[in-house]
Amino acid sequence: RSQDCGCRLVDMSRRAEAGRRFRRVNELENGTPDARFFLGGIAARQHRFDRAAELYALVLGIEDDHPGARRRAAKLQFRRGELGEARRMLRRDLRQLRERPRDFTAEDLDELGPLLLDVRLPRHAQKVLRALTDRPPDAARAWPHLHGPQAPPADRQAGLVP
């Protein structure tokens, strides 16, 4: 399948060829959200952040709960300094995680936890990363993020989270 080939090309850092593959999939399958999601990833890697944001918005317009699109869009919002919008998007992921935790892979949690730390939602990040520690063999991924101080400034006397 062309989309799988495009993913392999991205893994090999052959972004131009991957982009052509995903554009072709997009043409053939009439706006598939997955092809646009991967094109957004390529655009972000090429530092074309506005284009990446457009593509992620299109994906979310087609499939509101597309896995990963909201987190990637939130990451771009954070980069632009739009902290409130990034938080709003990530809170939506948190709601989904509470409602359907099995829909989230270890990779999803590994991406979500540090993003929550970036947008200054440490208590939520802590919950997400602790959930990741409950999923062997992926538990080791979360520990570096949980190692730092997680207490809010007024609570610094509490020290590190055990």
Coordinates of N, CA and C in Angstrom, one line a residue:
R1 N 0.8 -1.2 0.0 CA 0.0 0.0 0.0 C 0.9 1.2 0.0
S2 N 0.5 2.2 -0.7 CA 1.2 3.5 -0.9 C 1.5 4.2 0.5
Q3 N 0.5 4.2 1.3 CA 0.6 4.8 2.6 C 1.6 4.1 3.5
D4 N 1.7 2.8 3.5 CA 2.7 2.1 4.3 C 4.1 2.4 3.7
C5 N 4.2 2.5 2.4 CA 5.4 2.8 1.8 C 5.9 4.2 2.2
G6 N 4.9 5.1 2.2 CA 5.2 6.5 2.7 C 5.8 6.5 4.1
C7 N 5.2 5.7 5.0 CA 5.7 5.6 6.4 C 7.1 5.1 6.4
R8 N 7.4 4.1 5.6 CA 8.7 3.6 5.6 C 9.7 4.6 5.0
L9 N 9.3 5.4 4.1 CA 10.1 6.5 3.5 C 10.4 7.6 4.6
V10 N 9.4 7.9 5.4 CA 9.6 8.8 6.5 C 10.6 8.3 7.4
D11 N 10.5 7.0 7.8 CA 11.5 6.4 8.7 C 12.9 6.4 8.2
M12 N 13.0 6.4 6.8 CA 14.3 6.5 6.2 C 14.8 7.9 5.9
S13 N 14.0 8.9 6.4 CA 14.3 10.3 6.2 C 14.3 10.7 4.8
R14 N 13.5 10.1 4.0 CA 13.2 10.4 2.6 C 11.9 11.1 2.5
R15 N 11.9 12.3 3.0 CA 10.6 13.1 3.2 C 10.0 13.5 1.9
A16 N 10.8 13.9 0.9 CA 10.2 14.4 -0.3 C 9.4 13.2 -1.0
E17 N 10.0 12.1 -1.0 CA 9.4 10.9 -1.6 C 8.1 10.5 -0.8
A18 N 8.3 10.5 0.5 CA 7.1 10.2 1.4 C 6.0 11.2 1.1
G19 N 6.3 12.4 1.0 CA 5.3 13.5 0.8 C 4.5 13.2 -0.5
R20 N 5.2 12.8 -1.6 CA 4.6 12.4 -2.9 C 3.7 11.3 -2.7
R21 N 4.1 10.3 -1.9 CA 3.3 9.1 -1.7 C 2.0 9.5 -1.0
F22 N 2.1 10.3 0.1 CA 1.0 10.6 0.9 C 0.0 11.5 0.1
R23 N 0.6 12.4 -0.7 CA -0.3 13.2 -1.6 C -1.1 12.4 -2.5
R24 N -0.4 11.3 -3.1 CA -1.1 10.4 -4.0 C -2.2 9.6 -3.3
V25 N -1.9 9.2 -2.1 CA -3.0 8.5 -1.3 C -4.1 9.4 -1.0
N26 N -3.8 10.7 -0.7 CA -4.8 11.7 -0.4 C -5.7 11.9 -1.7
E27 N -5.1 11.9 -2.9 CA -5.9 12.0 -4.1 C -6.8 10.8 -4.4
L28 N -6.2 9.6 -4.2 CA -6.9 8.4 -4.5 C -8.0 8.1 -3.5
E29 N -7.8 8.4 -2.3 CA -8.8 8.1 -1.2 C -9.6 9.3 -0.8
N30 N -9.5 10.3 -1.6 CA -10.4 11.5 -1.4 C -10.3 12.1 0.0
G31 N -9.1 12.5 0.4 CA -8.9 13.2 1.7 C -8.9 12.4 2.9
T32 N -8.2 11.3 2.8 CA -8.1 10.4 4.0 C -7.4 11.1 5.1
P33 N -7.9 11.0 6.3 CA -7.2 11.8 7.4 C -5.8 11.3 7.7
D34 N -5.6 10.0 7.5 CA -4.2 9.4 7.8 C -3.2 10.0 6.9
A35 N -3.5 10.1 5.6 CA -2.5 10.7 4.7 C -2.2 12.2 5.1
R36 N -3.2 12.9 5.4 CA -3.0 14.3 5.8 C -2.3 14.4 7.1
F37 N -2.5 13.5 8.0 CA -1.8 13.4 9.3 C -0.3 13.3 9.0
F38 N 0.1 12.3 8.2 CA 1.5 12.1 7.8 C 2.1 13.2 7.1
L39 N 1.3 13.9 6.2 CA 1.8 15.1 5.5 C 2.1 16.2 6.5
G40 N 1.2 16.3 7.5 CA 1.5 17.3 8.6 C 2.8 17.0 9.3
G41 N 3.0 15.7 9.6 CA 4.3 15.4 10.2 C 5.5 15.7 9.4
I42 N 5.4 15.5 8.1 CA 6.5 15.8 7.2 C 6.7 17.3 7.2
A43 N 5.6 18.1 7.1 CA 5.7 19.5 7.1 C 6.3 20.1 8.4
A44 N 6.0 19.5 9.5 CA 6.6 19.9 10.8 C 8.1 19.6 10.8
R45 N 8.5 18.4 10.3 CA 9.9 18.1 10.3 C 10.7 19.0 9.3
Q46 N 10.0 19.6 8.3 CA 10.6 20.5 7.4 C 10.5 22.0 7.9
H47 N 10.0 22.1 9.2 CA 9.9 23.4 9.8 C 8.9 24.3 9.1
R48 N 7.9 23.7 8.4 CA 6.8 24.4 7.8 C 5.6 24.3 8.8
F49 N 5.7 25.0 9.9 CA 4.8 24.8 11.0 C 3.4 25.3 10.6
D50 N 3.2 26.3 9.9 CA 1.9 26.8 9.5 C 1.2 25.7 8.7
R51 N 1.9 25.2 7.7 CA 1.3 24.1 6.9 C 0.9 22.9 7.7
A52 N 1.8 22.5 8.6 CA 1.5 21.4 9.5 C 0.3 21.6 10.3
A53 N 0.1 22.8 10.8 CA -1.1 23.2 11.6 C -2.3 23.1 10.8
E54 N -2.2 23.6 9.5 CA -3.4 23.5 8.6 C -3.8 22.0 8.4
L55 N -2.8 21.2 8.1 CA -3.1 19.8 7.9 C -3.7 19.1 9.1
Y56 N -3.2 19.4 10.3 CA -3.7 18.8 11.5 C -5.1 19.2 11.7
A57 N -5.4 20.5 11.4 CA -6.8 21.0 11.6 C -7.7 20.3 10.6
L58 N -7.3 20.1 9.4 CA -8.1 19.3 8.4 C -8.4 17.9 8.9
V59 N -7.3 17.3 9.5 CA -7.5 15.9 10.0 C -8.6 15.9 11.1
L60 N -8.5 16.9 12.0 CA -9.4 17.0 13.1 C -10.8 17.3 12.7
G61 N -10.9 18.1 11.5 CA -12.2 18.4 11.0 C -12.9 17.1 10.4
I62 N -12.1 16.2 9.8 CA -12.6 15.0 9.3 C -12.9 14.0 10.3
E63 N -11.9 13.8 11.2 CA -12.0 12.8 12.3 C -11.6 13.4 13.6
D64 N -12.6 13.8 14.4 CA -12.3 14.6 15.6 C -11.5 13.9 16.6
D65 N -11.5 12.6 16.6 CA -10.7 11.9 17.6 C -9.6 11.1 17.0
H66 N -9.0 11.6 15.9 CA -7.9 11.0 15.2 C -6.7 10.8 16.2
P67 N -6.2 9.6 16.3 CA -5.1 9.4 17.3 C -3.9 10.2 16.9
G68 N -3.5 11.0 17.8 CA -2.2 11.8 17.6 C -2.4 13.2 17.0
A69 N -3.4 13.4 16.2 CA -3.5 14.7 15.5 C -3.7 15.9 16.5
R70 N -4.5 15.6 17.6 CA -4.7 16.7 18.5 C -3.4 17.0 19.3
R71 N -2.7 16.0 19.7 CA -1.4 16.2 20.4 C -0.4 16.9 19.5
R72 N -0.3 16.6 18.2 CA 0.6 17.2 17.3 C 0.2 18.7 17.1
A73 N -1.1 18.9 17.0 CA -1.6 20.3 16.8 C -1.3 21.1 18.1
A74 N -1.5 20.5 19.3 CA -1.2 21.2 20.5 C 0.3 21.5 20.7
K75 N 1.1 20.6 20.2 CA 2.6 20.9 20.2 C 2.9 22.1 19.4
L76 N 2.3 22.2 18.2 CA 2.5 23.4 17.4 C 2.0 24.7 18.0
Q77 N 0.8 24.5 18.7 CA 0.3 25.7 19.4 C 1.2 26.2 20.5
F78 N 1.8 25.2 21.2 CA 2.7 25.5 22.3 C 4.0 26.2 21.7
R79 N 4.4 25.7 20.6 CA 5.6 26.3 19.9 C 5.3 27.8 19.5
R80 N 4.1 28.1 19.2 CA 3.7 29.4 18.8 C 3.5 30.3 20.0
G81 N 3.5 29.8 21.2 CA 3.3 30.5 22.4 C 1.8 30.6 22.8
E82 N 1.0 29.8 22.1 CA -0.5 29.8 22.4 C -0.7 28.7 23.4
L83 N -0.3 29.0 24.7 CA -0.4 28.1 25.7 C -1.8 27.6 26.1
G84 N -2.7 28.6 26.1 CA -4.2 28.3 26.4 C -4.8 27.4 25.4
E85 N -4.5 27.6 24.1 CA -5.1 26.7 23.1 C -4.5 25.3 23.2
A86 N -3.2 25.3 23.4 CA -2.5 23.9 23.6 C -3.1 23.2 24.8
R87 N -3.3 23.9 25.8 CA -3.9 23.2 27.0 C -5.3 22.7 26.7
R88 N -6.1 23.5 26.0 CA -7.5 23.1 25.7 C -7.5 21.8 24.9
M89 N -6.6 21.8 23.9 CA -6.5 20.6 23.1 C -6.1 19.3 23.9
L90 N -5.1 19.5 24.8 CA -4.6 18.4 25.5 C -5.6 18.0 26.6
R91 N -6.4 18.9 27.1 CA -7.5 18.5 28.1 C -8.5 17.6 27.4
R92 N -8.7 17.8 26.1 CA -9.6 17.0 25.4 C -9.1 15.6 25.3
D93 N -7.7 15.4 25.1 CA -7.1 14.1 25.1 C -7.2 13.5 26.4
L94 N -7.1 14.3 27.5 CA -7.2 13.8 28.9 C -8.6 13.2 29.1
R95 N -9.6 13.9 28.6 CA -11.0 13.4 28.7 C -11.1 12.1 28.0
Q96 N -10.6 12.0 26.8 CA -10.6 10.7 26.0 C -9.9 9.6 26.8
L97 N -8.8 10.0 27.4 CA -8.0 9.0 28.2 C -8.8 8.4 29.3
R98 N -9.6 9.3 30.0 CA -10.4 8.9 31.1 C -11.5 8.0 30.7
E99 N -12.1 8.4 29.5 CA -13.3 7.6 29.0 C -12.9 6.3 28.4
R100 N -11.8 6.3 27.6 CA -11.4 5.1 26.9 C -9.9 4.9 27.0
P101 N -9.4 4.5 28.2 CA -8.0 4.3 28.4 C -7.3 3.3 27.5
R102 N -8.0 2.3 27.1 CA -7.4 1.3 26.2 C -7.1 1.7 24.8
D103 N -7.7 2.9 24.4 CA -7.5 3.4 23.1 C -6.1 4.1 23.0
F104 N -5.5 4.3 24.1 CA -4.2 5.0 24.1 C -3.1 3.9 24.3
T105 N -2.2 4.0 23.3 CA -1.0 3.1 23.4 C 0.1 3.7 24.3
A106 N 1.1 2.9 24.6 CA 2.2 3.4 25.4 C 2.9 4.6 24.7
E107 N 2.9 4.6 23.3 CA 3.5 5.7 22.6 C 2.7 6.9 22.7
D108 N 1.3 6.8 22.8 CA 0.4 7.9 23.0 C 0.7 8.6 24.3
L109 N 0.8 7.7 25.3 CA 1.0 8.2 26.7 C 2.4 8.9 26.8
D110 N 3.4 8.3 26.2 CA 4.7 8.8 26.2 C 4.8 10.2 25.5
E111 N 3.9 10.4 24.5 CA 3.9 11.7 23.9 C 3.1 12.7 24.7
L112 N 2.0 12.2 25.3 CA 1.1 13.1 26.0 C 1.7 13.6 27.3
G113 N 2.3 12.8 28.1 CA 2.9 13.2 29.4 C 3.8 14.3 29.3
P114 N 4.9 14.3 28.5 CA 5.8 15.4 28.4 C 5.2 16.7 27.8
L115 N 4.2 16.5 26.9 CA 3.5 17.7 26.4 C 2.7 18.4 27.6
L116 N 2.1 17.6 28.4 CA 1.4 18.2 29.6 C 2.4 18.9 30.5
L117 N 3.6 18.4 30.6 CA 4.6 19.1 31.4 C 5.0 20.4 30.7
D118 N 5.1 20.4 29.4 CA 5.5 21.6 28.6 C 4.5 22.7 28.8
V119 N 3.2 22.4 28.8 CA 2.1 23.4 28.9 C 1.8 23.7 30.4
R120 N 2.6 23.2 31.3 CA 2.5 23.5 32.7 C 1.2 22.9 33.4
L121 N 1.0 21.6 33.0 CA -0.1 20.9 33.7 C 0.5 19.6 34.4
P122 N 1.4 19.9 35.4 CA 2.2 18.8 35.9 C 1.3 17.7 36.6
R123 N 0.2 18.1 37.3 CA -0.6 17.0 38.0 C -1.2 16.1 36.9
H124 N -1.6 16.6 35.8 CA -2.2 15.7 34.8 C -1.1 14.9 34.2
A125 N 0.1 15.5 33.9 CA 1.2 14.8 33.4 C 1.6 13.6 34.3
Q126 N 1.6 13.9 35.6 CA 2.0 12.9 36.5 C 1.0 11.7 36.4
K127 N -0.3 11.9 36.3 CA -1.2 10.8 36.2 C -1.0 10.0 34.9
V128 N -0.7 10.7 33.8 CA -0.5 10.1 32.5 C 0.8 9.2 32.6
L129 N 1.8 9.8 33.1 CA 3.1 9.1 33.2 C 3.0 7.9 34.2
R130 N 2.3 8.1 35.2 CA 2.1 6.9 36.1 C 1.3 5.8 35.5
A131 N 0.4 6.2 34.6 CA -0.4 5.1 33.9 C 0.6 4.4 32.9
L132 N 1.6 5.1 32.4 CA 2.5 4.5 31.5 C 3.4 3.5 32.3
T133 N 3.7 3.9 33.6 CA 4.6 3.0 34.4 C 3.8 1.7 34.7
D134 N 2.5 1.7 34.6 CA 1.7 0.5 34.8 C 1.7 -0.5 33.6
R135 N 2.3 -0.1 32.5 CA 2.3 -0.9 31.3 C 3.6 -1.5 31.0
P136 N 4.0 -2.6 31.6 CA 5.3 -3.2 31.3 C 5.2 -3.7 29.8
P137 N 6.2 -3.7 29.1 CA 7.6 -3.3 29.4 C 7.9 -1.8 29.1
D138 N 6.8 -1.0 28.9 CA 7.0 0.4 28.6 C 7.2 1.3 29.8
A139 N 7.2 0.7 31.0 CA 7.3 1.5 32.3 C 8.6 2.4 32.3
A140 N 9.7 1.9 31.8 CA 10.9 2.7 31.9 C 10.9 4.0 31.2
R141 N 10.0 4.2 30.2 CA 9.9 5.4 29.5 C 9.5 6.6 30.4
A142 N 8.6 6.3 31.3 CA 8.0 7.4 32.1 C 8.9 7.9 33.2
W143 N 9.8 7.1 33.7 CA 10.6 7.4 34.9 C 11.4 8.7 34.7
P144 N 12.0 9.0 33.6 CA 12.8 10.2 33.5 C 11.9 11.5 33.7
H145 N 10.7 11.4 33.2 CA 9.8 12.5 33.4 C 9.2 12.7 34.8
L146 N 9.1 11.6 35.5 CA 8.5 11.6 36.8 C 9.6 11.9 37.8
H147 N 10.9 11.9 37.4 CA 12.0 12.1 38.3 C 12.1 13.5 38.9
G148 N 11.7 14.5 38.1 CA 11.8 15.9 38.5 C 10.8 16.3 39.5
P149 N 10.9 17.5 40.0 CA 9.9 18.0 40.9 C 8.6 18.2 40.3
Q150 N 7.6 17.7 40.9 CA 6.2 17.8 40.3 C 5.3 18.6 41.2
A151 N 5.8 19.1 42.3 CA 4.9 19.9 43.2 C 4.8 21.3 42.7
P152 N 3.7 22.0 42.8 CA 3.6 23.4 42.4 C 4.5 24.2 43.3
P153 N 4.8 25.5 42.9 CA 5.7 26.3 43.6 C 5.4 26.5 45.1
A154 N 4.1 26.6 45.4 CA 3.7 26.8 46.8 C 4.0 25.5 47.7
D155 N 4.2 24.4 47.0 CA 4.3 23.1 47.7 C 5.7 22.6 47.6
R156 N 6.7 23.4 47.3 CA 8.1 22.9 47.1 C 8.7 22.2 48.3
Q157 N 8.2 22.5 49.5 CA 8.7 21.8 50.7 C 8.4 20.3 50.6
A158 N 7.4 19.9 49.8 CA 7.0 18.5 49.7 C 8.1 17.7 49.0
G159 N 8.9 18.4 48.2 CA 10.1 17.7 47.6 C 9.7 17.0 46.3
L160 N 10.4 15.9 46.0 CA 10.1 15.2 44.8 C 8.9 14.2 45.1
V161 N 8.2 13.9 44.0 CA 7.1 13.0 44.1 C 7.7 11.6 44.2
P162 N 7.3 10.8 45.1 CA 7.9 9.4 45.3 C 7.4 8.5 44.1

